[in-house]
Amino acid sequence: MEGSVVEAESLLARCKSVADVNVVEAELIGKRSRLAEVNRELRGLPPDVRRERGRRLHEVRGRIESLLVARREELRAASRQTRLESDRIDLSEVMSFPLDRGGRPGGRMGPPAPARGHPGVVQRTRDELEDVFVGMGFIVVEGPEVETDWYNFEALNMPPAHPARGMWDTFYLRLGDPETVLLRTHTSPVQIRLMQAQRPPIYAVVPGRCYRRDTPDARHVPIFHQIEGLVIDRGISFSDLAGTIDAFTTAYFGEGIHARLRPAFFPFTEPSAEFEITCTICAGVGCRTCSQTGWIELGGCGMVDPAVLGAVGIDDEEWSGFAFGFGIDRCAQMRHGIPDMRVLLENDARFLRQL
Ligand code: DAH
């Protein structure tokens, strides 16, 4: 009987699974085990021997039982650990490659790394412009790229056949009556949607994609991005507009770049202006990109025409406001010194990687 504990220890050490432990358990303390036999023999012994033997038997059985419990627990923990390790997904793979000087994977040594993308230059410019305007207290909203004639033209004070519609060469869609549904030519229709959805005061910018049937050249591409601004409040004047344009130009382009307003015409603003900034490609000296003028036109602006307020039922006696709209791609071009805007659409990986 004394040897049983030692035997149990060595049998259990050889167990590789909980099932093995169950077999050993039956062998050690089961009905047909040596201990069970000793127990049965107790009955025929004189009482004092029986008591002594019974006590030892109980003690040995107790020790074997705790060995069984401990070994089972040990084996369960080990199998949990193996499962955890095989379930683990190695997410460090990309980062474990050497990084190049720009922090991208795929340095000189090591296997070629899967290419990691990053937001394009237009998206980043858009994000930065939004940040500037949010910092000035504007909210950011979006509108649809497929528009109706009413939002894109009519509500902006251009009734059908108005000559000013010729300022935007339009892509029409074959939907509904001819020339009623189109790809928006500017972000200005969202001004109308905003004023319908929200009563003044309004301080909002609207970034988004626009489409025009333009022949691509250094400054124009047929799919481009604008950011529209709309402010409607009590007592808003032209000097608020000029101040906003100036604050934006300095915040985004820095101190060396100046903005100027030139009289212009837009049907939805009165008075209207075009705003230009110092050409950053030649620092104002004159180059091919700015057609030797030293200035680059960024967009248009003006005081919201009372007819536009009327189209959405805002009382122009109580409220006034200004609006502006300019090219995001043009900003990216000026900020990064991109001489020809067509590269933005060409998907040349060498260009995309660079910015
Ligand atoms: N929508 C005009 C364009 O695409 C730009 C513009 C001019 C927007 C004047 C405005 C504005 O909001 O007031 O050429």
mmCIF file of C-alpha atoms and ligand atoms in Angstrom:
data_model
loop_
_atom_site.group_PDB
_atom_site.id
_atom_site.type_symbol
_atom_site.label_atom_id
_atom_site.label_comp_id
_atom_site.label_asym_id
_atom_site.label_seq_id
_atom_site.Cartn_x
_atom_site.Cartn_y
_atom_site.Cartn_z
ATOM 1 C CA MET A 1 0.000 0.000 0.000
ATOM 2 C CA GLU A 2 2.869 2.363 0.841
ATOM 3 C CA GLY A 3 4.231 2.060 -2.658
ATOM 4 C CA SER A 4 0.942 3.212 -4.163
ATOM 5 C CA VAL A 5 1.638 6.948 -3.903
ATOM 6 C CA VAL A 6 5.044 6.625 -5.551
ATOM 7 C CA GLU A 7 3.545 4.449 -8.248
ATOM 8 C CA ALA A 8 0.754 6.999 -8.789
ATOM 9 C CA GLU A 9 3.291 9.785 -9.228
ATOM 10 C CA SER A 10 5.211 7.926 -11.893
ATOM 11 C CA LEU A 11 2.093 6.768 -13.762
ATOM 12 C CA LEU A 12 0.655 10.273 -13.811
ATOM 13 C CA ALA A 13 3.894 11.790 -15.013
ATOM 14 C CA ARG A 14 3.591 9.661 -18.106
ATOM 15 C CA CYS A 15 0.009 10.773 -18.860
ATOM 16 C CA LYS A 16 -0.266 12.944 -21.962
ATOM 17 C CA SER A 17 -3.965 13.795 -21.725
ATOM 18 C CA VAL A 18 -6.919 13.920 -19.330
ATOM 19 C CA ALA A 19 -8.141 10.659 -20.924
ATOM 20 C CA ASP A 20 -4.845 8.979 -19.877
ATOM 21 C CA VAL A 21 -5.424 10.263 -16.332
ATOM 22 C CA ASN A 22 -8.865 8.634 -16.278
ATOM 23 C CA VAL A 23 -7.326 5.271 -17.147
ATOM 24 C CA VAL A 24 -4.687 5.643 -14.430
ATOM 25 C CA GLU A 25 -7.394 6.656 -11.942
ATOM 26 C CA ALA A 26 -9.288 3.395 -12.528
ATOM 27 C CA GLU A 27 -6.070 1.460 -12.150
ATOM 28 C CA LEU A 28 -5.137 3.170 -8.862
ATOM 29 C CA ILE A 29 -8.391 3.640 -6.992
ATOM 30 C CA GLY A 30 -11.064 1.991 -9.168
ATOM 31 C CA LYS A 31 -13.143 -1.051 -8.106
ATOM 32 C CA ARG A 32 -10.549 -3.489 -9.373
ATOM 33 C CA SER A 33 -7.541 -1.658 -8.000
ATOM 34 C CA ARG A 34 -5.168 -2.897 -5.387
ATOM 35 C CA LEU A 35 -6.517 -0.354 -2.912
ATOM 36 C CA ALA A 36 -10.108 -1.563 -3.406
ATOM 37 C CA GLU A 37 -8.931 -5.061 -2.677
ATOM 38 C CA VAL A 38 -7.194 -3.915 0.542
ATOM 39 C CA ASN A 39 -10.443 -2.217 1.514
ATOM 40 C CA ARG A 40 -12.391 -5.421 1.040
ATOM 41 C CA GLU A 41 -9.883 -7.385 3.084
ATOM 42 C CA LEU A 42 -10.365 -4.992 6.032
ATOM 43 C CA ARG A 43 -13.612 -6.684 6.947
ATOM 44 C CA GLY A 44 -11.951 -9.942 8.003
ATOM 45 C CA LEU A 45 -9.391 -8.263 10.286
ATOM 46 C CA PRO A 46 -9.486 -7.901 14.054
ATOM 47 C CA PRO A 47 -10.947 -4.454 15.028
ATOM 48 C CA ASP A 48 -7.734 -2.703 16.208
ATOM 49 C CA VAL A 49 -5.705 -3.785 13.120
ATOM 50 C CA ARG A 50 -8.666 -2.855 10.955
ATOM 51 C CA ARG A 51 -8.842 0.653 12.406
ATOM 52 C CA GLU A 52 -5.126 1.261 11.874
ATOM 53 C CA ARG A 53 -5.147 -0.116 8.327
ATOM 54 C CA GLY A 54 -8.360 1.736 7.496
ATOM 55 C CA ARG A 55 -6.842 5.054 8.562
ATOM 56 C CA ARG A 56 -3.735 4.490 6.387
ATOM 57 C CA LEU A 57 -5.836 3.361 3.481
ATOM 58 C CA HIS A 58 -7.907 6.541 3.740
ATOM 59 C CA GLU A 59 -4.785 8.677 3.840
ATOM 60 C CA VAL A 60 -3.157 7.016 0.805
ATOM 61 C CA ARG A 61 -6.367 7.303 -1.196
ATOM 62 C CA GLY A 62 -6.618 10.994 -0.293
ATOM 63 C CA ARG A 63 -3.070 11.680 -1.507
ATOM 64 C CA ILE A 64 -3.661 9.816 -4.764
ATOM 65 C CA GLU A 65 -6.882 11.775 -5.352
ATOM 66 C CA SER A 66 -5.129 15.111 -4.978
ATOM 67 C CA LEU A 67 -2.375 13.956 -7.366
ATOM 68 C CA LEU A 68 -5.094 13.121 -9.919
ATOM 69 C CA VAL A 69 -6.740 16.544 -9.568
ATOM 70 C CA ALA A 70 -3.424 18.354 -9.911
ATOM 71 C CA ARG A 71 -2.331 16.408 -13.006
ATOM 72 C CA ARG A 72 -5.685 16.936 -14.718
ATOM 73 C CA GLU A 73 -5.478 20.680 -14.144
ATOM 74 C CA GLU A 74 -1.889 20.761 -15.412
ATOM 75 C CA LEU A 75 -2.842 18.984 -18.650
ATOM 76 C CA ARG A 76 -5.891 21.212 -19.233
ATOM 77 C CA ALA A 77 -3.832 24.387 -18.851
ATOM 78 C CA ALA A 78 -1.238 23.077 -21.303
ATOM 79 C CA SER A 79 -3.866 22.296 -23.940
ATOM 80 C CA ARG A 80 -5.453 25.764 -23.490
ATOM 81 C CA GLN A 81 -2.076 27.316 -24.119
ATOM 82 C CA THR A 82 -1.458 25.284 -27.296
ATOM 83 C CA ARG A 83 -4.877 26.274 -28.635
ATOM 84 C CA LEU A 84 -4.258 29.958 -27.947
ATOM 85 C CA GLU A 85 -0.967 29.821 -29.763
ATOM 86 C CA SER A 86 -2.355 28.136 -32.819
ATOM 87 C CA ASP A 87 -5.273 30.638 -32.967
ATOM 88 C CA ARG A 88 -2.978 33.647 -32.875
ATOM 89 C CA ILE A 89 -2.895 35.717 -36.094
ATOM 90 C CA ASP A 90 0.400 37.347 -36.858
ATOM 91 C CA LEU A 91 -0.391 40.959 -37.671
ATOM 92 C CA SER A 92 3.188 42.090 -37.409
ATOM 93 C CA GLU A 93 4.161 40.727 -40.805
ATOM 94 C CA VAL A 94 4.156 43.988 -42.778
ATOM 95 C CA MET A 95 5.879 45.991 -40.082
ATOM 96 C CA SER A 96 8.590 43.396 -39.572
ATOM 97 C CA PHE A 97 10.073 44.228 -42.965
ATOM 98 C CA PRO A 98 12.710 46.917 -42.989
ATOM 99 C CA LEU A 99 11.279 50.405 -43.554
ATOM 100 C CA ASP A 100 12.691 52.827 -46.104
ATOM 101 C CA ARG A 101 13.553 56.439 -45.278
ATOM 102 C CA GLY A 102 9.958 57.541 -45.774
ATOM 103 C CA GLY A 103 8.798 55.004 -43.186
ATOM 104 C CA ARG A 104 7.320 52.717 -45.867
ATOM 105 C CA PRO A 105 8.004 48.997 -45.834
ATOM 106 C CA GLY A 106 10.459 47.537 -48.303
ATOM 107 C CA GLY A 107 13.876 48.935 -47.513
ATOM 108 C CA ARG A 108 16.982 47.650 -49.283
ATOM 109 C CA MET A 109 17.181 44.368 -47.378
ATOM 110 C CA GLY A 110 14.465 41.832 -46.914
ATOM 111 C CA PRO A 111 11.670 40.519 -49.102
ATOM 112 C CA PRO A 112 9.550 42.897 -51.200
ATOM 113 C CA ALA A 113 6.815 44.232 -48.933
ATOM 114 C CA PRO A 114 3.171 44.473 -49.963
ATOM 115 C CA ALA A 115 2.625 48.107 -50.953
ATOM 116 C CA ARG A 116 0.751 50.154 -48.370
ATOM 117 C CA GLY A 117 -1.495 52.923 -49.716
ATOM 118 C CA HIS A 118 -2.122 56.388 -48.296
ATOM 119 C CA PRO A 119 -4.706 59.091 -48.966
ATOM 120 C CA GLY A 120 -4.064 60.901 -52.251
ATOM 121 C CA VAL A 121 -2.988 64.521 -52.424
ATOM 122 C CA VAL A 122 -6.487 65.803 -53.256
ATOM 123 C CA GLN A 123 -8.035 63.991 -50.299
ATOM 124 C CA ARG A 124 -5.353 65.350 -47.981
ATOM 125 C CA THR A 125 -5.853 68.871 -49.309
ATOM 126 C CA ARG A 126 -9.580 68.536 -48.753
ATOM 127 C CA ASP A 127 -8.992 67.385 -45.168
ATOM 128 C CA GLU A 128 -6.669 70.318 -44.505
ATOM 129 C CA LEU A 129 -9.090 72.848 -46.006
ATOM 130 C CA GLU A 130 -11.896 71.440 -43.885
ATOM 131 C CA ASP A 131 -9.699 71.813 -40.815
ATOM 132 C CA VAL A 132 -9.020 75.470 -41.608
ATOM 133 C CA PHE A 133 -12.720 76.264 -41.966
ATOM 134 C CA VAL A 134 -13.777 74.191 -38.978
ATOM 135 C CA GLY A 135 -11.229 76.224 -37.017
ATOM 136 C CA MET A 136 -13.058 79.375 -38.194
ATOM 137 C CA GLY A 137 -16.402 78.045 -36.926
ATOM 138 C CA PHE A 138 -17.874 76.499 -40.098
ATOM 139 C CA ILE A 139 -19.605 73.135 -40.267
ATOM 140 C CA VAL A 140 -18.844 70.652 -43.086
ATOM 141 C CA VAL A 141 -21.712 69.223 -45.173
ATOM 142 C CA GLU A 142 -21.999 67.252 -48.410
ATOM 143 C CA GLY A 143 -24.490 67.021 -51.253
ATOM 144 C CA PRO A 144 -25.234 64.754 -54.235
ATOM 145 C CA GLU A 145 -23.038 64.660 -57.351
ATOM 146 C CA VAL A 146 -25.998 63.883 -59.593
ATOM 147 C CA GLU A 147 -28.226 66.958 -59.518
ATOM 148 C CA THR A 148 -31.345 68.299 -61.101
ATOM 149 C CA ASP A 149 -31.326 71.323 -63.349
ATOM 150 C CA TRP A 150 -33.293 73.204 -60.696
ATOM 151 C CA TYR A 151 -30.618 72.908 -57.977
ATOM 152 C CA ASN A 152 -27.613 73.298 -60.274
ATOM 153 C CA PHE A 153 -28.983 76.274 -62.249
ATOM 154 C CA GLU A 154 -32.514 77.505 -61.747
ATOM 155 C CA ALA A 155 -32.561 78.043 -57.976
ATOM 156 C CA LEU A 156 -29.190 79.771 -58.407
ATOM 157 C CA ASN A 157 -30.924 82.475 -60.414
ATOM 158 C CA MET A 158 -30.404 80.945 -63.863
ATOM 159 C CA PRO A 159 -33.749 80.182 -65.488
ATOM 160 C CA PRO A 160 -33.779 77.855 -68.529
ATOM 161 C CA ALA A 161 -31.842 79.290 -71.491
ATOM 162 C CA HIS A 162 -30.167 81.911 -69.283
ATOM 163 C CA PRO A 163 -26.940 82.834 -71.095
ATOM 164 C CA ALA A 164 -24.876 82.443 -67.898
ATOM 165 C CA ARG A 165 -25.427 78.683 -68.071
ATOM 166 C CA GLY A 166 -22.832 78.732 -70.827
ATOM 167 C CA MET A 167 -20.188 79.373 -68.117
ATOM 168 C CA TRP A 168 -20.451 75.677 -67.254
ATOM 169 C CA ASP A 169 -20.179 73.023 -69.970
ATOM 170 C CA THR A 170 -22.468 70.407 -68.568
ATOM 171 C CA PHE A 171 -22.652 66.609 -68.695
ATOM 172 C CA TYR A 172 -26.347 65.681 -68.835
ATOM 173 C CA LEU A 173 -27.660 62.236 -67.927
ATOM 174 C CA ARG A 174 -30.250 60.330 -69.972
ATOM 175 C CA LEU A 175 -32.757 60.367 -67.146
ATOM 176 C CA GLY A 176 -36.240 61.883 -67.151
ATOM 177 C CA ASP A 177 -36.927 64.742 -69.579
ATOM 178 C CA PRO A 178 -33.941 65.822 -71.689
ATOM 179 C CA GLU A 179 -31.439 68.031 -69.847
ATOM 180 C CA THR A 180 -33.156 67.819 -66.462
ATOM 181 C CA VAL A 181 -30.651 65.588 -64.644
ATOM 182 C CA LEU A 182 -26.927 66.287 -64.733
ATOM 183 C CA LEU A 183 -23.560 65.817 -63.074
ATOM 184 C CA ARG A 184 -23.190 68.912 -60.924
ATOM 185 C CA THR A 185 -20.907 71.488 -62.494
ATOM 186 C CA HIS A 186 -20.116 73.117 -59.145
ATOM 187 C CA THR A 187 -20.814 72.676 -55.433
ATOM 188 C CA SER A 188 -23.134 75.717 -55.398
ATOM 189 C CA PRO A 189 -26.378 73.639 -55.610
ATOM 190 C CA VAL A 190 -25.618 72.447 -52.088
ATOM 191 C CA GLN A 191 -26.117 76.063 -50.925
ATOM 192 C CA ILE A 192 -29.758 75.648 -51.915
ATOM 193 C CA ARG A 193 -30.090 72.265 -50.218
ATOM 194 C CA LEU A 194 -28.502 73.691 -47.064
ATOM 195 C CA MET A 195 -30.834 76.682 -46.904
ATOM 196 C CA GLN A 196 -33.833 74.405 -47.436
ATOM 197 C CA ALA A 197 -32.699 72.108 -44.632
ATOM 198 C CA GLN A 198 -31.613 74.685 -42.086
ATOM 199 C CA ARG A 199 -32.818 78.136 -41.096
ATOM 200 C CA PRO A 200 -30.162 80.845 -40.682
ATOM 201 C CA PRO A 201 -27.721 81.531 -39.179
ATOM 202 C CA ILE A 202 -25.648 79.264 -41.436
ATOM 203 C CA TYR A 203 -21.870 78.934 -41.489
ATOM 204 C CA ALA A 204 -20.991 75.943 -43.663
ATOM 205 C CA VAL A 205 -18.469 74.610 -46.163
ATOM 206 C CA VAL A 206 -19.262 71.950 -48.741
ATOM 207 C CA PRO A 207 -16.405 69.970 -50.287
ATOM 208 C CA GLY A 208 -17.035 67.578 -53.173
ATOM 209 C CA ARG A 209 -16.468 66.349 -56.700
ATOM 210 C CA CYS A 210 -17.707 68.308 -59.736
ATOM 211 C CA TYR A 211 -17.817 67.603 -63.467
ATOM 212 C CA ARG A 212 -17.440 69.768 -66.572
ATOM 213 C CA ARG A 213 -17.026 69.044 -70.257
ATOM 214 C CA ASP A 214 -13.636 70.750 -70.283
ATOM 215 C CA THR A 215 -10.657 69.762 -72.386
ATOM 216 C CA PRO A 216 -7.882 68.864 -69.946
ATOM 217 C CA ASP A 217 -4.949 71.305 -69.764
ATOM 218 C CA ALA A 218 -2.421 72.458 -67.167
ATOM 219 C CA ARG A 219 -5.130 74.103 -65.013
ATOM 220 C CA HIS A 220 -8.300 72.171 -65.874
ATOM 221 C CA VAL A 221 -9.468 68.582 -65.636
ATOM 222 C CA PRO A 222 -13.057 67.450 -66.331
ATOM 223 C CA ILE A 223 -13.444 65.798 -62.926
ATOM 224 C CA PHE A 224 -12.308 68.095 -60.169
ATOM 225 C CA HIS A 225 -13.142 69.146 -56.620
ATOM 226 C CA GLN A 226 -14.522 72.322 -55.156
ATOM 227 C CA ILE A 227 -15.178 73.599 -51.695
ATOM 228 C CA GLU A 228 -18.167 75.875 -51.346
ATOM 229 C CA GLY A 229 -18.723 78.261 -48.467
ATOM 230 C CA LEU A 230 -22.009 79.762 -47.325
ATOM 231 C CA VAL A 231 -22.618 82.263 -44.551
ATOM 232 C CA ILE A 232 -26.091 83.609 -43.836
ATOM 233 C CA ASP A 233 -26.682 85.745 -40.775
ATOM 234 C CA ARG A 234 -27.937 89.165 -39.726
ATOM 235 C CA GLY A 235 -25.808 92.105 -40.876
ATOM 236 C CA ILE A 236 -23.270 90.206 -43.007
ATOM 237 C CA SER A 237 -21.389 92.533 -45.379
ATOM 238 C CA PHE A 238 -18.812 92.352 -48.164
ATOM 239 C CA SER A 239 -16.017 93.117 -45.706
ATOM 240 C CA ASP A 240 -16.868 89.887 -43.827
ATOM 241 C CA LEU A 241 -16.391 88.043 -47.123
ATOM 242 C CA ALA A 242 -13.072 89.754 -47.897
ATOM 243 C CA GLY A 243 -11.829 89.111 -44.345
ATOM 244 C CA THR A 244 -12.775 85.438 -44.527
ATOM 245 C CA ILE A 245 -10.954 84.938 -47.840
ATOM 246 C CA ASP A 246 -7.897 86.692 -46.472
ATOM 247 C CA ALA A 247 -7.879 84.687 -43.214
ATOM 248 C CA PHE A 248 -8.252 81.463 -45.149
ATOM 249 C CA THR A 249 -5.432 82.285 -47.608
ATOM 250 C CA THR A 250 -2.993 83.063 -44.812
ATOM 251 C CA ALA A 251 -4.027 80.031 -42.752
ATOM 252 C CA TYR A 252 -3.683 77.621 -45.650
ATOM 253 C CA PHE A 253 -0.895 79.010 -47.850
ATOM 254 C CA GLY A 254 1.131 80.954 -45.283
ATOM 255 C CA GLU A 255 2.207 84.578 -44.908
ATOM 256 C CA GLY A 256 4.009 85.021 -48.255
ATOM 257 C CA ILE A 257 0.921 84.336 -50.378
ATOM 258 C CA HIS A 258 -1.615 87.089 -50.953
ATOM 259 C CA ALA A 259 -5.212 87.062 -52.113
ATOM 260 C CA ARG A 260 -6.895 89.657 -54.294
ATOM 261 C CA LEU A 261 -10.507 90.129 -55.377
ATOM 262 C CA ARG A 262 -11.413 91.217 -58.892
ATOM 263 C CA PRO A 263 -14.877 92.242 -60.055
ATOM 264 C CA ALA A 264 -16.675 89.403 -61.813
ATOM 265 C CA PHE A 265 -20.137 88.143 -62.562
ATOM 266 C CA PHE A 266 -22.040 85.174 -61.137
ATOM 267 C CA PRO A 267 -25.831 84.996 -61.399
ATOM 268 C CA PHE A 268 -26.172 83.873 -57.778
ATOM 269 C CA THR A 269 -24.183 86.682 -56.156
ATOM 270 C CA GLU A 270 -24.382 90.459 -56.317
ATOM 271 C CA PRO A 271 -21.835 91.962 -56.216
ATOM 272 C CA SER A 272 -19.559 89.131 -57.343
ATOM 273 C CA ALA A 273 -15.804 88.719 -57.397
ATOM 274 C CA GLU A 274 -13.145 86.316 -58.501
ATOM 275 C CA PHE A 275 -10.399 85.654 -56.031
ATOM 276 C CA GLU A 276 -6.851 85.014 -56.988
ATOM 277 C CA ILE A 277 -3.718 84.221 -55.042
ATOM 278 C CA THR A 278 -0.038 84.796 -55.771
ATOM 279 C CA CYS A 279 1.134 82.005 -58.090
ATOM 280 C CA THR A 280 3.208 79.725 -55.902
ATOM 281 C CA ILE A 281 4.949 78.081 -58.864
ATOM 282 C CA CYS A 282 6.780 81.323 -59.792
ATOM 283 C CA ALA A 283 6.163 83.322 -56.566
ATOM 284 C CA GLY A 284 4.300 85.952 -58.596
ATOM 285 C CA VAL A 285 6.964 86.523 -61.261
ATOM 286 C CA GLY A 286 4.954 84.967 -64.114
ATOM 287 C CA CYS A 287 5.160 81.452 -65.587
ATOM 288 C CA ARG A 288 3.379 79.040 -67.902
ATOM 289 C CA THR A 289 1.019 77.828 -65.165
ATOM 290 C CA CYS A 290 -0.290 81.352 -64.401
ATOM 291 C CA SER A 291 -0.134 82.435 -68.056
ATOM 292 C CA GLN A 292 2.592 84.949 -67.123
ATOM 293 C CA THR A 293 0.264 86.963 -64.846
ATOM 294 C CA GLY A 294 1.770 86.033 -61.476
ATOM 295 C CA TRP A 295 -1.729 85.301 -60.138
ATOM 296 C CA ILE A 296 -3.792 82.132 -60.077
ATOM 297 C CA GLU A 297 -7.551 82.201 -59.954
ATOM 298 C CA LEU A 298 -8.822 80.041 -57.105
ATOM 299 C CA GLY A 299 -12.550 80.638 -57.330
ATOM 300 C CA GLY A 300 -15.506 82.962 -57.181
ATOM 301 C CA CYS A 301 -17.414 84.654 -54.409
ATOM 302 C CA GLY A 302 -19.906 87.369 -53.642
ATOM 303 C CA MET A 303 -22.919 88.464 -51.632
ATOM 304 C CA VAL A 304 -25.796 85.985 -51.975
ATOM 305 C CA ASP A 305 -28.297 87.426 -54.472
ATOM 306 C CA PRO A 306 -31.725 88.228 -52.918
ATOM 307 C CA ALA A 307 -33.311 86.139 -55.725
ATOM 308 C CA VAL A 308 -31.480 83.059 -54.377
ATOM 309 C CA LEU A 309 -32.698 83.739 -50.835
ATOM 310 C CA GLY A 310 -36.184 84.161 -52.321
ATOM 311 C CA ALA A 311 -36.003 80.749 -54.057
ATOM 312 C CA VAL A 312 -35.698 79.071 -50.664
ATOM 313 C CA GLY A 313 -38.006 81.414 -48.754
ATOM 314 C CA ILE A 314 -35.452 83.297 -46.652
ATOM 315 C CA ASP A 315 -36.417 86.907 -45.926
ATOM 316 C CA ASP A 316 -33.709 89.098 -47.499
ATOM 317 C CA GLU A 317 -34.772 92.065 -45.334
ATOM 318 C CA GLU A 318 -33.721 90.185 -42.223
ATOM 319 C CA TRP A 319 -30.857 88.018 -43.483
ATOM 320 C CA SER A 320 -27.885 88.563 -45.755
ATOM 321 C CA GLY A 321 -24.851 86.496 -46.545
ATOM 322 C CA PHE A 322 -21.902 85.673 -48.696
ATOM 323 C CA ALA A 323 -20.795 82.614 -50.611
ATOM 324 C CA PHE A 324 -17.623 81.394 -52.233
ATOM 325 C CA GLY A 325 -16.479 78.378 -54.181
ATOM 326 C CA PHE A 326 -13.011 77.345 -55.213
ATOM 327 C CA GLY A 327 -11.019 74.442 -56.555
ATOM 328 C CA ILE A 328 -9.502 71.954 -54.116
ATOM 329 C CA ASP A 329 -7.296 70.523 -56.877
ATOM 330 C CA ARG A 330 -6.117 74.050 -57.659
ATOM 331 C CA CYS A 331 -5.168 74.504 -53.989
ATOM 332 C CA ALA A 332 -3.246 71.218 -54.049
ATOM 333 C CA GLN A 333 -1.538 72.349 -57.244
ATOM 334 C CA MET A 334 -0.465 75.643 -55.673
ATOM 335 C CA ARG A 335 0.529 74.181 -52.346
ATOM 336 C CA HIS A 336 2.662 71.373 -53.797
ATOM 337 C CA GLY A 337 3.901 73.181 -56.904
ATOM 338 C CA ILE A 338 2.293 70.805 -59.397
ATOM 339 C CA PRO A 339 2.802 72.516 -62.779
ATOM 340 C CA ASP A 340 0.247 70.396 -64.646
ATOM 341 C CA MET A 341 -3.030 69.305 -63.093
ATOM 342 C CA ARG A 342 -3.478 66.354 -65.450
ATOM 343 C CA VAL A 343 -1.123 64.249 -63.298
ATOM 344 C CA LEU A 344 -3.900 64.147 -60.699
ATOM 345 C CA LEU A 345 -5.911 61.864 -62.980
ATOM 346 C CA GLU A 346 -3.140 59.804 -64.528
ATOM 347 C CA ASN A 347 -2.560 57.381 -61.628
ATOM 348 C CA ASP A 348 1.173 57.333 -62.234
ATOM 349 C CA ALA A 349 2.499 55.465 -59.191
ATOM 350 C CA ARG A 350 5.697 57.550 -59.194
ATOM 351 C CA PHE A 351 3.638 60.710 -58.681
ATOM 352 C CA LEU A 352 1.264 59.142 -56.183
ATOM 353 C CA ARG A 353 4.127 57.819 -54.042
ATOM 354 C CA GLN A 354 5.856 61.166 -53.988
ATOM 355 C CA LEU A 355 3.132 63.209 -52.248
HETATM 356 N N1 DAH B 1 -19.836 78.027 -58.498
HETATM 357 C C1 DAH B 1 -18.862 78.934 -59.085
HETATM 358 C C2 DAH B 1 -18.052 78.172 -60.133
HETATM 359 O O1 DAH B 1 -18.040 76.978 -60.087
HETATM 360 C C3 DAH B 1 -17.952 79.475 -58.039
HETATM 361 C C4 DAH B 1 -18.671 80.371 -57.130
HETATM 362 C C5 DAH B 1 -18.767 81.719 -57.402
HETATM 363 C C6 DAH B 1 -19.269 79.877 -55.984
HETATM 364 C C7 DAH B 1 -19.411 82.577 -56.586
HETATM 365 C C8 DAH B 1 -19.936 80.741 -55.135
HETATM 366 C C9 DAH B 1 -20.000 82.091 -55.442
HETATM 367 O O2 DAH B 1 -20.517 80.332 -54.035
HETATM 368 O O3 DAH B 1 -20.645 82.908 -54.617
HETATM 369 O O4 DAH B 1 -17.455 78.794 -60.955
#
